[in-house]
mmCIF file with all atom_site columns, C-alpha atoms and ligand atoms in Angstrom:
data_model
loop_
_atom_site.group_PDB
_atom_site.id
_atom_site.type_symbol
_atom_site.label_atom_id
_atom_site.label_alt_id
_atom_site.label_comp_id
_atom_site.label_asym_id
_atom_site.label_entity_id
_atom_site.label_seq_id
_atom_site.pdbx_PDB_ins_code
_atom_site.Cartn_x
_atom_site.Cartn_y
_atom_site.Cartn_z
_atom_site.occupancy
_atom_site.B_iso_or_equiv
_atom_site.pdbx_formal_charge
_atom_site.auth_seq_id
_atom_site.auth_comp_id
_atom_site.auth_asym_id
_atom_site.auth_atom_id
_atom_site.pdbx_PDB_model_num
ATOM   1   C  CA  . UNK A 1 1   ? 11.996 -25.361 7.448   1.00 95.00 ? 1   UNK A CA  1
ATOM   2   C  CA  . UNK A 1 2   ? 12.807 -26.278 3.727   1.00 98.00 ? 2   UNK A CA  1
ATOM   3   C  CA  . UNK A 1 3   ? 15.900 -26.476 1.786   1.00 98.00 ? 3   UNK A CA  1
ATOM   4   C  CA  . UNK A 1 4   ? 15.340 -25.992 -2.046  1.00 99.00 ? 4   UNK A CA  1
ATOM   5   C  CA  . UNK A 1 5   ? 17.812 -25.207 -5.017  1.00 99.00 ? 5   UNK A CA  1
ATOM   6   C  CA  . UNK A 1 6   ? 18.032 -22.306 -7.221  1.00 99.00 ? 6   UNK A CA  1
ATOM   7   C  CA  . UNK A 1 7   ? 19.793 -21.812 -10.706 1.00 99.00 ? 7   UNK A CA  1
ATOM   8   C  CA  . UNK A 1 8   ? 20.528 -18.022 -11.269 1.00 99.00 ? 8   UNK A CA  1
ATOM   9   C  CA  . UNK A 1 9   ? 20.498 -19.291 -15.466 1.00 98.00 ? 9   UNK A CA  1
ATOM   10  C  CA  . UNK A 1 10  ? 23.394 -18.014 -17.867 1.00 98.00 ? 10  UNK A CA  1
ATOM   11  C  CA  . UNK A 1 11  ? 20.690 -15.625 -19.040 1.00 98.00 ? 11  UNK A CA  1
ATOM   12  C  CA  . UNK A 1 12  ? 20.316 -13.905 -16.136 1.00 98.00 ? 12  UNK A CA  1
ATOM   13  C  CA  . UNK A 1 13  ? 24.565 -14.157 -15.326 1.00 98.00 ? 13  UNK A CA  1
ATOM   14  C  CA  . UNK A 1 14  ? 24.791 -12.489 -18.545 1.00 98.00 ? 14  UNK A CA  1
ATOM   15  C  CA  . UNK A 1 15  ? 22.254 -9.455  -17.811 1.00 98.00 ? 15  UNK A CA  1
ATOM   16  C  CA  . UNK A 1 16  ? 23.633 -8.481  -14.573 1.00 98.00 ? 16  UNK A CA  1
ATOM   17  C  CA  . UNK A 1 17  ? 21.366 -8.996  -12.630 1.00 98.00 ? 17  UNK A CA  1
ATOM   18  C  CA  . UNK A 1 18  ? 22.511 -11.832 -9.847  1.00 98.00 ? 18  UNK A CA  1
ATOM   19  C  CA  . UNK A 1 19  ? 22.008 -9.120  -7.349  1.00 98.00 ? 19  UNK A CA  1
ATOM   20  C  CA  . UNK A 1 20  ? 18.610 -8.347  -8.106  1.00 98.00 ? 20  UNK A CA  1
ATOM   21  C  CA  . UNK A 1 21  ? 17.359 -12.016 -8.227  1.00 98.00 ? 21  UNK A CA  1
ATOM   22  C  CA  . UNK A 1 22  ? 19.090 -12.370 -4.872  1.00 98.00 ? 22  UNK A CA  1
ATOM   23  C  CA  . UNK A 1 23  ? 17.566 -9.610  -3.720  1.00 98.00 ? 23  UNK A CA  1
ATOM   24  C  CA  . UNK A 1 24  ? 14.135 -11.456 -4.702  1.00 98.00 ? 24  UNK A CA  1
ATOM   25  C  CA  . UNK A 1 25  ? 14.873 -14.412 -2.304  1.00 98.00 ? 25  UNK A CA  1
ATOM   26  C  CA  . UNK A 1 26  ? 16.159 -12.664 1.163   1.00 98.00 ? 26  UNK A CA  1
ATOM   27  C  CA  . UNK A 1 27  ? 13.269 -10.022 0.431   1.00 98.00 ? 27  UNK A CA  1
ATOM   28  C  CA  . UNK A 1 28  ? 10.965 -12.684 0.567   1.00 98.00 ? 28  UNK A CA  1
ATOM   29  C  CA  . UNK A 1 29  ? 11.976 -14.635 3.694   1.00 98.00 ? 29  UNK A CA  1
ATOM   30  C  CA  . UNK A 1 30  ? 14.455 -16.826 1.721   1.00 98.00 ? 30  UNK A CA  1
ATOM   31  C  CA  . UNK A 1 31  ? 18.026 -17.080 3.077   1.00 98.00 ? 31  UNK A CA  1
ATOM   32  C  CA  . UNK A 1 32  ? 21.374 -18.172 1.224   1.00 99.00 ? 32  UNK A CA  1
ATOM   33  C  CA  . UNK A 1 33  ? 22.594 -21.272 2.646   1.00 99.00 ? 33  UNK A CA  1
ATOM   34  C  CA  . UNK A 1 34  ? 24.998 -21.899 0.297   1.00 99.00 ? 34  UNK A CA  1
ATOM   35  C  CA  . UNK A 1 35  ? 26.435 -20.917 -3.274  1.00 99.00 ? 35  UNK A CA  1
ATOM   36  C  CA  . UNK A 1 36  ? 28.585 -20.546 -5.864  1.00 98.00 ? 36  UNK A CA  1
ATOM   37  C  CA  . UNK A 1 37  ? 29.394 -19.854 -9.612  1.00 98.00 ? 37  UNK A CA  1
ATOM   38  C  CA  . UNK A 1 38  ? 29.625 -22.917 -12.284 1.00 98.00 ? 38  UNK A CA  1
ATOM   39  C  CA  . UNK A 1 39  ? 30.395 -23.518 -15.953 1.00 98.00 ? 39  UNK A CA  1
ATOM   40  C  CA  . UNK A 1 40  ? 28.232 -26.265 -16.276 1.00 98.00 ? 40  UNK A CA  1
ATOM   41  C  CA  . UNK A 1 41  ? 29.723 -29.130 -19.194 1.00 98.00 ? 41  UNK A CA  1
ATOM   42  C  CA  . UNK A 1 42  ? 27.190 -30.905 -21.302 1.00 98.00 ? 42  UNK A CA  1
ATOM   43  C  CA  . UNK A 1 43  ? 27.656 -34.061 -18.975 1.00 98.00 ? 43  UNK A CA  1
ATOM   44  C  CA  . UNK A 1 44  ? 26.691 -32.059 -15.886 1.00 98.00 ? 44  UNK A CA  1
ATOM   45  C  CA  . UNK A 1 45  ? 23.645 -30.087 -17.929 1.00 98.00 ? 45  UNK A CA  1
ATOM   46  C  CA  . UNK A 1 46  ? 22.347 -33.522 -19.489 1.00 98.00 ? 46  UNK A CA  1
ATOM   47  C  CA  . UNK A 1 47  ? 22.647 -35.239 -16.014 1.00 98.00 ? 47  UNK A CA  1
ATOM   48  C  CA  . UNK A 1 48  ? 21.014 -32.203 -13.919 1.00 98.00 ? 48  UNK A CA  1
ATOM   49  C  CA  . UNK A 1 49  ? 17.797 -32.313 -16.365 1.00 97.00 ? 49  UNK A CA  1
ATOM   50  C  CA  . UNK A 1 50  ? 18.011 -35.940 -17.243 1.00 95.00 ? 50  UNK A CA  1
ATOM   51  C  CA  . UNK A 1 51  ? 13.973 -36.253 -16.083 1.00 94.00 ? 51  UNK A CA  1
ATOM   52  C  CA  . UNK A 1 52  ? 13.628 -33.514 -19.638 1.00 96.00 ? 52  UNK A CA  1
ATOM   53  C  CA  . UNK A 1 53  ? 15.865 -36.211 -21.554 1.00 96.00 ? 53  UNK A CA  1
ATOM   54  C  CA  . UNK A 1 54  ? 12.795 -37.111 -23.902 1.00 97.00 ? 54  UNK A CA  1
ATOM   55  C  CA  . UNK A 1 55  ? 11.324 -33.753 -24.181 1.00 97.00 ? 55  UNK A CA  1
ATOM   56  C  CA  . UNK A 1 56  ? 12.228 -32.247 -27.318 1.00 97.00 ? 56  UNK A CA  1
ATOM   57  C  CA  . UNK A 1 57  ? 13.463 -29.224 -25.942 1.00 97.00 ? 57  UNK A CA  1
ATOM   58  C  CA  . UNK A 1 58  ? 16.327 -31.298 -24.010 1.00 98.00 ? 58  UNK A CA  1
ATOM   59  C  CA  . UNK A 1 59  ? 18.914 -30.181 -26.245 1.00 98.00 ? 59  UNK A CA  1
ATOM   60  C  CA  . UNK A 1 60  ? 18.275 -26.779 -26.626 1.00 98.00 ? 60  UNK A CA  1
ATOM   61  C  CA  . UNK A 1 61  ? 18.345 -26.876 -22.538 1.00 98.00 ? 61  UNK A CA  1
ATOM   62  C  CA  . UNK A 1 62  ? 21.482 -28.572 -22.392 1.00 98.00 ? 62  UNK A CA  1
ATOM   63  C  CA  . UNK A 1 63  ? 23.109 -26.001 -25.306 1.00 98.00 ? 63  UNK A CA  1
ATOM   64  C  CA  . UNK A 1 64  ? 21.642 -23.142 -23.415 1.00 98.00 ? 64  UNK A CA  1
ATOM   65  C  CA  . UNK A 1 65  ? 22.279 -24.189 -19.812 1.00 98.00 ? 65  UNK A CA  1
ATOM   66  C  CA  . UNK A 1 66  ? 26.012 -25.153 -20.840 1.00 98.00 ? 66  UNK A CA  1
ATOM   67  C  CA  . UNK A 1 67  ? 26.302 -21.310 -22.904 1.00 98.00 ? 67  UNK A CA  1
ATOM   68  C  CA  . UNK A 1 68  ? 27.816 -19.234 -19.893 1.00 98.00 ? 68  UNK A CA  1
ATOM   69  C  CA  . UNK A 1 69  ? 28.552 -19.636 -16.151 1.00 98.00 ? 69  UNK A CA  1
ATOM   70  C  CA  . UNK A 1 70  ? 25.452 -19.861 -13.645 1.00 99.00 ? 70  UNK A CA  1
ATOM   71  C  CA  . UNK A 1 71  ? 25.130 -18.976 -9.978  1.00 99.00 ? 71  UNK A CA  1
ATOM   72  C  CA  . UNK A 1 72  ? 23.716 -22.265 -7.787  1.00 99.00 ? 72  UNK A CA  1
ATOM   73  C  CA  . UNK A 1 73  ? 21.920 -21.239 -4.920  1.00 99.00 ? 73  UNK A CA  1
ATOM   74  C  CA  . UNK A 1 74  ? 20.642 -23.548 -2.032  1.00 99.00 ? 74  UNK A CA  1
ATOM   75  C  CA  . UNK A 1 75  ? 17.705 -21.205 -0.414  1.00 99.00 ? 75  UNK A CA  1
ATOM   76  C  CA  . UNK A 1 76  ? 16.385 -21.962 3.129   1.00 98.00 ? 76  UNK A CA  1
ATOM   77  C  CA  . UNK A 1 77  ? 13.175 -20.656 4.660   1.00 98.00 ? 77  UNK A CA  1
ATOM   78  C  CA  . UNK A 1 78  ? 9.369  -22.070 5.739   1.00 98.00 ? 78  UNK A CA  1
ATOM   79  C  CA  . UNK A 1 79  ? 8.294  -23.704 2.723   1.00 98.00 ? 79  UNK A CA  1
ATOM   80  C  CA  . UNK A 1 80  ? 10.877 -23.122 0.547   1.00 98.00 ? 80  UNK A CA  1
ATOM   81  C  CA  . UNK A 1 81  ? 10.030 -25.205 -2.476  1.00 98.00 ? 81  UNK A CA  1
ATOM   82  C  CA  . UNK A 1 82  ? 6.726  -23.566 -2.945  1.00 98.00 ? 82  UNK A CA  1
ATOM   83  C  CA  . UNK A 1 83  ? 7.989  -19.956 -1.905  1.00 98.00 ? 83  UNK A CA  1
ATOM   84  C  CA  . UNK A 1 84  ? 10.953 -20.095 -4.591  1.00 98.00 ? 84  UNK A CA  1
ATOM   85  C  CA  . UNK A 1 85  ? 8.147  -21.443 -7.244  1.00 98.00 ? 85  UNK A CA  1
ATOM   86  C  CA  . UNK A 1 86  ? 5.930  -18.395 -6.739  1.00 98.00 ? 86  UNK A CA  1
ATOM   87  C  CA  . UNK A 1 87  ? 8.683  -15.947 -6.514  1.00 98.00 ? 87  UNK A CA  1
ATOM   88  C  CA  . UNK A 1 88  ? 9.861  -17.403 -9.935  1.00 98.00 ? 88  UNK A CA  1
ATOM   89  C  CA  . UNK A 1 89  ? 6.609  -17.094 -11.655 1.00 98.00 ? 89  UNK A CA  1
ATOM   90  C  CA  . UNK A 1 90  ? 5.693  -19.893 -14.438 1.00 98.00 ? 90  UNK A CA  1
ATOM   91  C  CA  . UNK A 1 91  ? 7.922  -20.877 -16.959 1.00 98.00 ? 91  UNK A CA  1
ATOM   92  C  CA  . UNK A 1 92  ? 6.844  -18.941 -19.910 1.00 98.00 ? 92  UNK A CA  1
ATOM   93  C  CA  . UNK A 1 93  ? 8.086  -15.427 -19.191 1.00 97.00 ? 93  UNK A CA  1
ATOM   94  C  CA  . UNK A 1 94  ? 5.686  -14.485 -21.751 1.00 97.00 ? 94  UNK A CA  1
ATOM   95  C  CA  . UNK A 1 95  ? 2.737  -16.257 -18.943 1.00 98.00 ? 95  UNK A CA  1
ATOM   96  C  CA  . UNK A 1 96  ? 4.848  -15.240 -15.406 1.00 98.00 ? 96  UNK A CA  1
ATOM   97  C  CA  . UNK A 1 97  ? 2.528  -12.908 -12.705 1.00 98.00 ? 97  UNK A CA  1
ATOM   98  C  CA  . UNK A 1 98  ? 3.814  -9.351  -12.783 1.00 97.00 ? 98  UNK A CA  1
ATOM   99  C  CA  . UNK A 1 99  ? 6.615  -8.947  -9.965  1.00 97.00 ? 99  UNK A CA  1
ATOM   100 C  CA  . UNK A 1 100 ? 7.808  -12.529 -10.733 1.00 98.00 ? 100 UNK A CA  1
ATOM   101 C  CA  . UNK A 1 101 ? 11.808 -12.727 -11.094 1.00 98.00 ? 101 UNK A CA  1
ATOM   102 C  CA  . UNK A 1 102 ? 10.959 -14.611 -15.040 1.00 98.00 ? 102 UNK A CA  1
ATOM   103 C  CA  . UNK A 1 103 ? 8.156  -11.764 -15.765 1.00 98.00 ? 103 UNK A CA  1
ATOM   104 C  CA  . UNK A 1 104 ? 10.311 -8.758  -14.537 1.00 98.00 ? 104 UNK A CA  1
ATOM   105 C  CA  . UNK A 1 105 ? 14.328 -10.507 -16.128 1.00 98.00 ? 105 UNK A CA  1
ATOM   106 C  CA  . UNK A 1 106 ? 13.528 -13.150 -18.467 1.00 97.00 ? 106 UNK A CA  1
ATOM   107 C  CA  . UNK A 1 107 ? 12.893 -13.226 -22.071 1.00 93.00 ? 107 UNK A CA  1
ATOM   108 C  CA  . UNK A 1 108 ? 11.999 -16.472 -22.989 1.00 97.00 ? 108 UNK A CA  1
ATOM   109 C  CA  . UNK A 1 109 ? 10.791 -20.241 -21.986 1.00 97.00 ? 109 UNK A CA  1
ATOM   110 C  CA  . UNK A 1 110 ? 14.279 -21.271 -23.205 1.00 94.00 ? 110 UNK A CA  1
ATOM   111 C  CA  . UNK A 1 111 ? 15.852 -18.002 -21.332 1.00 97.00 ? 111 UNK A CA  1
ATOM   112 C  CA  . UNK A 1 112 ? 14.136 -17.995 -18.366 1.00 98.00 ? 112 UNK A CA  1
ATOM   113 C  CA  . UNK A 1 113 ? 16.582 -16.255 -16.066 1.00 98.00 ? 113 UNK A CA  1
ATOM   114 C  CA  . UNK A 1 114 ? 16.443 -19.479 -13.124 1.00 98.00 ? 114 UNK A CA  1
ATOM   115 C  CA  . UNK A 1 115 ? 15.434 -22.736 -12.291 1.00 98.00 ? 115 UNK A CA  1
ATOM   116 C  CA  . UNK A 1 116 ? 13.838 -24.307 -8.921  1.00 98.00 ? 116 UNK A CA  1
ATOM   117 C  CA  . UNK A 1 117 ? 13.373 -27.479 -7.390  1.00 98.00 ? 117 UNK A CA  1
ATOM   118 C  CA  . UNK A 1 118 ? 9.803  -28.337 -8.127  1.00 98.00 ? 118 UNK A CA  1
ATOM   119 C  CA  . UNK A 1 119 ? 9.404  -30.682 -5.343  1.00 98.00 ? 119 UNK A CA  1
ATOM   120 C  CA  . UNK A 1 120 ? 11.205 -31.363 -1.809  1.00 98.00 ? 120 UNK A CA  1
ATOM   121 C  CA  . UNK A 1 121 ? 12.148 -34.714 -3.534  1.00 98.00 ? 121 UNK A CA  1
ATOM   122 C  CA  . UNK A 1 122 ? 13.738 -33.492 -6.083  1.00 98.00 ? 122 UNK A CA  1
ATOM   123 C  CA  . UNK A 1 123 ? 14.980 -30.138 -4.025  1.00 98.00 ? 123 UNK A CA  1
ATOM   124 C  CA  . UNK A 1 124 ? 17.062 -32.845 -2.198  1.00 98.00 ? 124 UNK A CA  1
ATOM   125 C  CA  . UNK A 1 125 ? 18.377 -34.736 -5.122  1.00 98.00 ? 125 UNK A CA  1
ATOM   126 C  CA  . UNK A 1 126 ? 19.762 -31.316 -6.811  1.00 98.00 ? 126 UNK A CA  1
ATOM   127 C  CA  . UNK A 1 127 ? 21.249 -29.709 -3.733  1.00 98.00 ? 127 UNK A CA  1
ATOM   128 C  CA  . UNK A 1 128 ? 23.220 -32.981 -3.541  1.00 98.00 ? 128 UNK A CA  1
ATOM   129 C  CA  . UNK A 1 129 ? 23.987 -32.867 -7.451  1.00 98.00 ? 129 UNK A CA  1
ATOM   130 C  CA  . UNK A 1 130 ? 26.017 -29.547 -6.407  1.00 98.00 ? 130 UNK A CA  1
ATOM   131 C  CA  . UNK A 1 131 ? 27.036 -29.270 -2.749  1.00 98.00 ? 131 UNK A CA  1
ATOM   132 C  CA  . UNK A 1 132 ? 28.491 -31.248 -0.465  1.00 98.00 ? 132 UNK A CA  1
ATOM   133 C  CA  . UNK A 1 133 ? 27.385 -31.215 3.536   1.00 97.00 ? 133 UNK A CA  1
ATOM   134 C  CA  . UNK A 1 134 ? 30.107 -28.616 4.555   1.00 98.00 ? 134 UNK A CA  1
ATOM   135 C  CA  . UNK A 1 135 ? 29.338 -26.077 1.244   1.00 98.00 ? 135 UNK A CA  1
ATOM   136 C  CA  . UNK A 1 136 ? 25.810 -26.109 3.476   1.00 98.00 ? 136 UNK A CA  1
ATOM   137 C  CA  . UNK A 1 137 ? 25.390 -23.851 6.352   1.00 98.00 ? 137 UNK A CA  1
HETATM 138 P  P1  . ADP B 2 .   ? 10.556 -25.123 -14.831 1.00 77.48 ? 1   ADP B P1  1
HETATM 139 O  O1  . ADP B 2 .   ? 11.956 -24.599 -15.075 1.00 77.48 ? 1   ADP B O1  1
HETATM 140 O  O2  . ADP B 2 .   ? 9.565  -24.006 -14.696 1.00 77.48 ? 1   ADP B O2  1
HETATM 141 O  O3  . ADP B 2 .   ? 10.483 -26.124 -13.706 1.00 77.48 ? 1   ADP B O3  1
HETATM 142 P  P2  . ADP B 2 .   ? 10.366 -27.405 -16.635 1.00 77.48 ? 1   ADP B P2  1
HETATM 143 O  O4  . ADP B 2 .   ? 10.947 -28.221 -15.530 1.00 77.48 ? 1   ADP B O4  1
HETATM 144 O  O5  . ADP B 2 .   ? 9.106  -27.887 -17.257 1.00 77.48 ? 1   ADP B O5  1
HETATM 145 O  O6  . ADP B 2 .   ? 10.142 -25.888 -16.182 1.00 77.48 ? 1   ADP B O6  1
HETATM 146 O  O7  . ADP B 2 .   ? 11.436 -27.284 -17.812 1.00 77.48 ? 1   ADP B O7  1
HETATM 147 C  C1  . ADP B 2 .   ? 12.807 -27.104 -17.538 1.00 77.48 ? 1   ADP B C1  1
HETATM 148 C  C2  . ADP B 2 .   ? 13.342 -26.011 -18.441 1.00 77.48 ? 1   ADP B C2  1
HETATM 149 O  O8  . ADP B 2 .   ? 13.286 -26.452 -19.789 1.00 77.48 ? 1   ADP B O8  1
HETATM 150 C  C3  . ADP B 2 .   ? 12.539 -24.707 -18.422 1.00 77.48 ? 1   ADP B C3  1
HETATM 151 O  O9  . ADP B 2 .   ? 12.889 -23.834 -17.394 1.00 77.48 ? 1   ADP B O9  1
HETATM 152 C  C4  . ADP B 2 .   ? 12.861 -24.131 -19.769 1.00 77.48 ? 1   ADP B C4  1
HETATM 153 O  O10 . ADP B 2 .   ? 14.097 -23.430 -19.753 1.00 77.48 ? 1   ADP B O10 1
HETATM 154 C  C5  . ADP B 2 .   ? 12.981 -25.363 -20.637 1.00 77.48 ? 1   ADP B C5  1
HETATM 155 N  N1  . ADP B 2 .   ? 11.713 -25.624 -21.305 1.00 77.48 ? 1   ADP B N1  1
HETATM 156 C  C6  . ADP B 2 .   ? 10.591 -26.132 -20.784 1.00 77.48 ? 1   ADP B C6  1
HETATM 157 N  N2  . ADP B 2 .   ? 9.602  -26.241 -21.686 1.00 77.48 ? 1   ADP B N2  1
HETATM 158 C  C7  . ADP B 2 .   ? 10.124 -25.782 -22.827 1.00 77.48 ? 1   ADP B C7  1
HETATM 159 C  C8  . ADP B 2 .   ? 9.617  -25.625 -24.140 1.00 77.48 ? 1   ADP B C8  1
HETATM 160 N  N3  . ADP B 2 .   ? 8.376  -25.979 -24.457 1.00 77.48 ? 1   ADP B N3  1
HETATM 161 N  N4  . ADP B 2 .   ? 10.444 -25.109 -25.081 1.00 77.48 ? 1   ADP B N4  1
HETATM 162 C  C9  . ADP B 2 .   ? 11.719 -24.763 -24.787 1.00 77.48 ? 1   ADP B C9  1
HETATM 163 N  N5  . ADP B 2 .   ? 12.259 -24.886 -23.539 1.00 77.48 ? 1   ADP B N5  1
HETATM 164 C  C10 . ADP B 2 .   ? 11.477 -25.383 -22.584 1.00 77.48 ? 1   ADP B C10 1
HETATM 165 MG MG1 . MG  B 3 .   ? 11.319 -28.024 -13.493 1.00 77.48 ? 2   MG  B MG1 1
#
């Protein structure tokens, strides 16, 4: 069993469809452990992707991540990191499988509709970054 974290992005907050991507993780043997809604402030944005702090995308993330409220998700399930990945499909919308949450509500790499933990590392570092123990359950 695997705990892993999930950004619903303020793309996909926007579109309406928080539902549907939720829909995406219990349909796939992915449960809700724990979430809620947050307007993210530029300190929270640049400290969440500080490992992108060189990229030069980093402030375009932080501008876009910080543009609306997003829904934080802490999914739970038999390899969870990995699951979430595959159900996201890659990055690029534009390069996602068909039936992946980014191919079927995403429009770009900079809207991508969510974000998950890549590793169970970092799945742990992030699910602290937002909830404490009792938010978990
Ligand atoms: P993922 O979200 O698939 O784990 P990364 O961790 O590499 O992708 O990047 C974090 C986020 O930064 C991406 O989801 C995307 O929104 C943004 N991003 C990544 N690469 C680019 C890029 N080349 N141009 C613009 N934004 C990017
Ligand atoms: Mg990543």
């Amino acid at each position: 069993m695997q705990q892993t974290l999930s950004i619903i992005k303020p793309d996909g907050v926007k579109k309406g469809v928080i539902g549907k991507i939720i829909d995406r993780f219990e349909s796939n043997g992915l449960r809700v452990a724990a979430i809620k809604k947050v307007q993210l402030s530029s300190f929270d944005a640049q400290a969440f992707y500080g490992v992108h702090q060189q990229r030069s995308f980093f402030n375009d993330l932080v501008k876009f991540m910080t543009s609306g409220p997003v829904v934080v998700i802490v999914l739970e399930g038999e390899n969870a990191v990995l699951k979430n990945r595959e159900l996201m499909g890659s990055t690029n919308p534009k390069e996602a499988k068909t039936g992946t949450i980014r191919a079927d509500f995403a429009e770009s790499i900079d809207a991508n509709a969510v974000h998950g933990s890549d590793c169970l590392e970092n799945a742990k570092m992030e699910i602290e970054f937002f909830f404490s123990k009792r938010e978990i359950c």
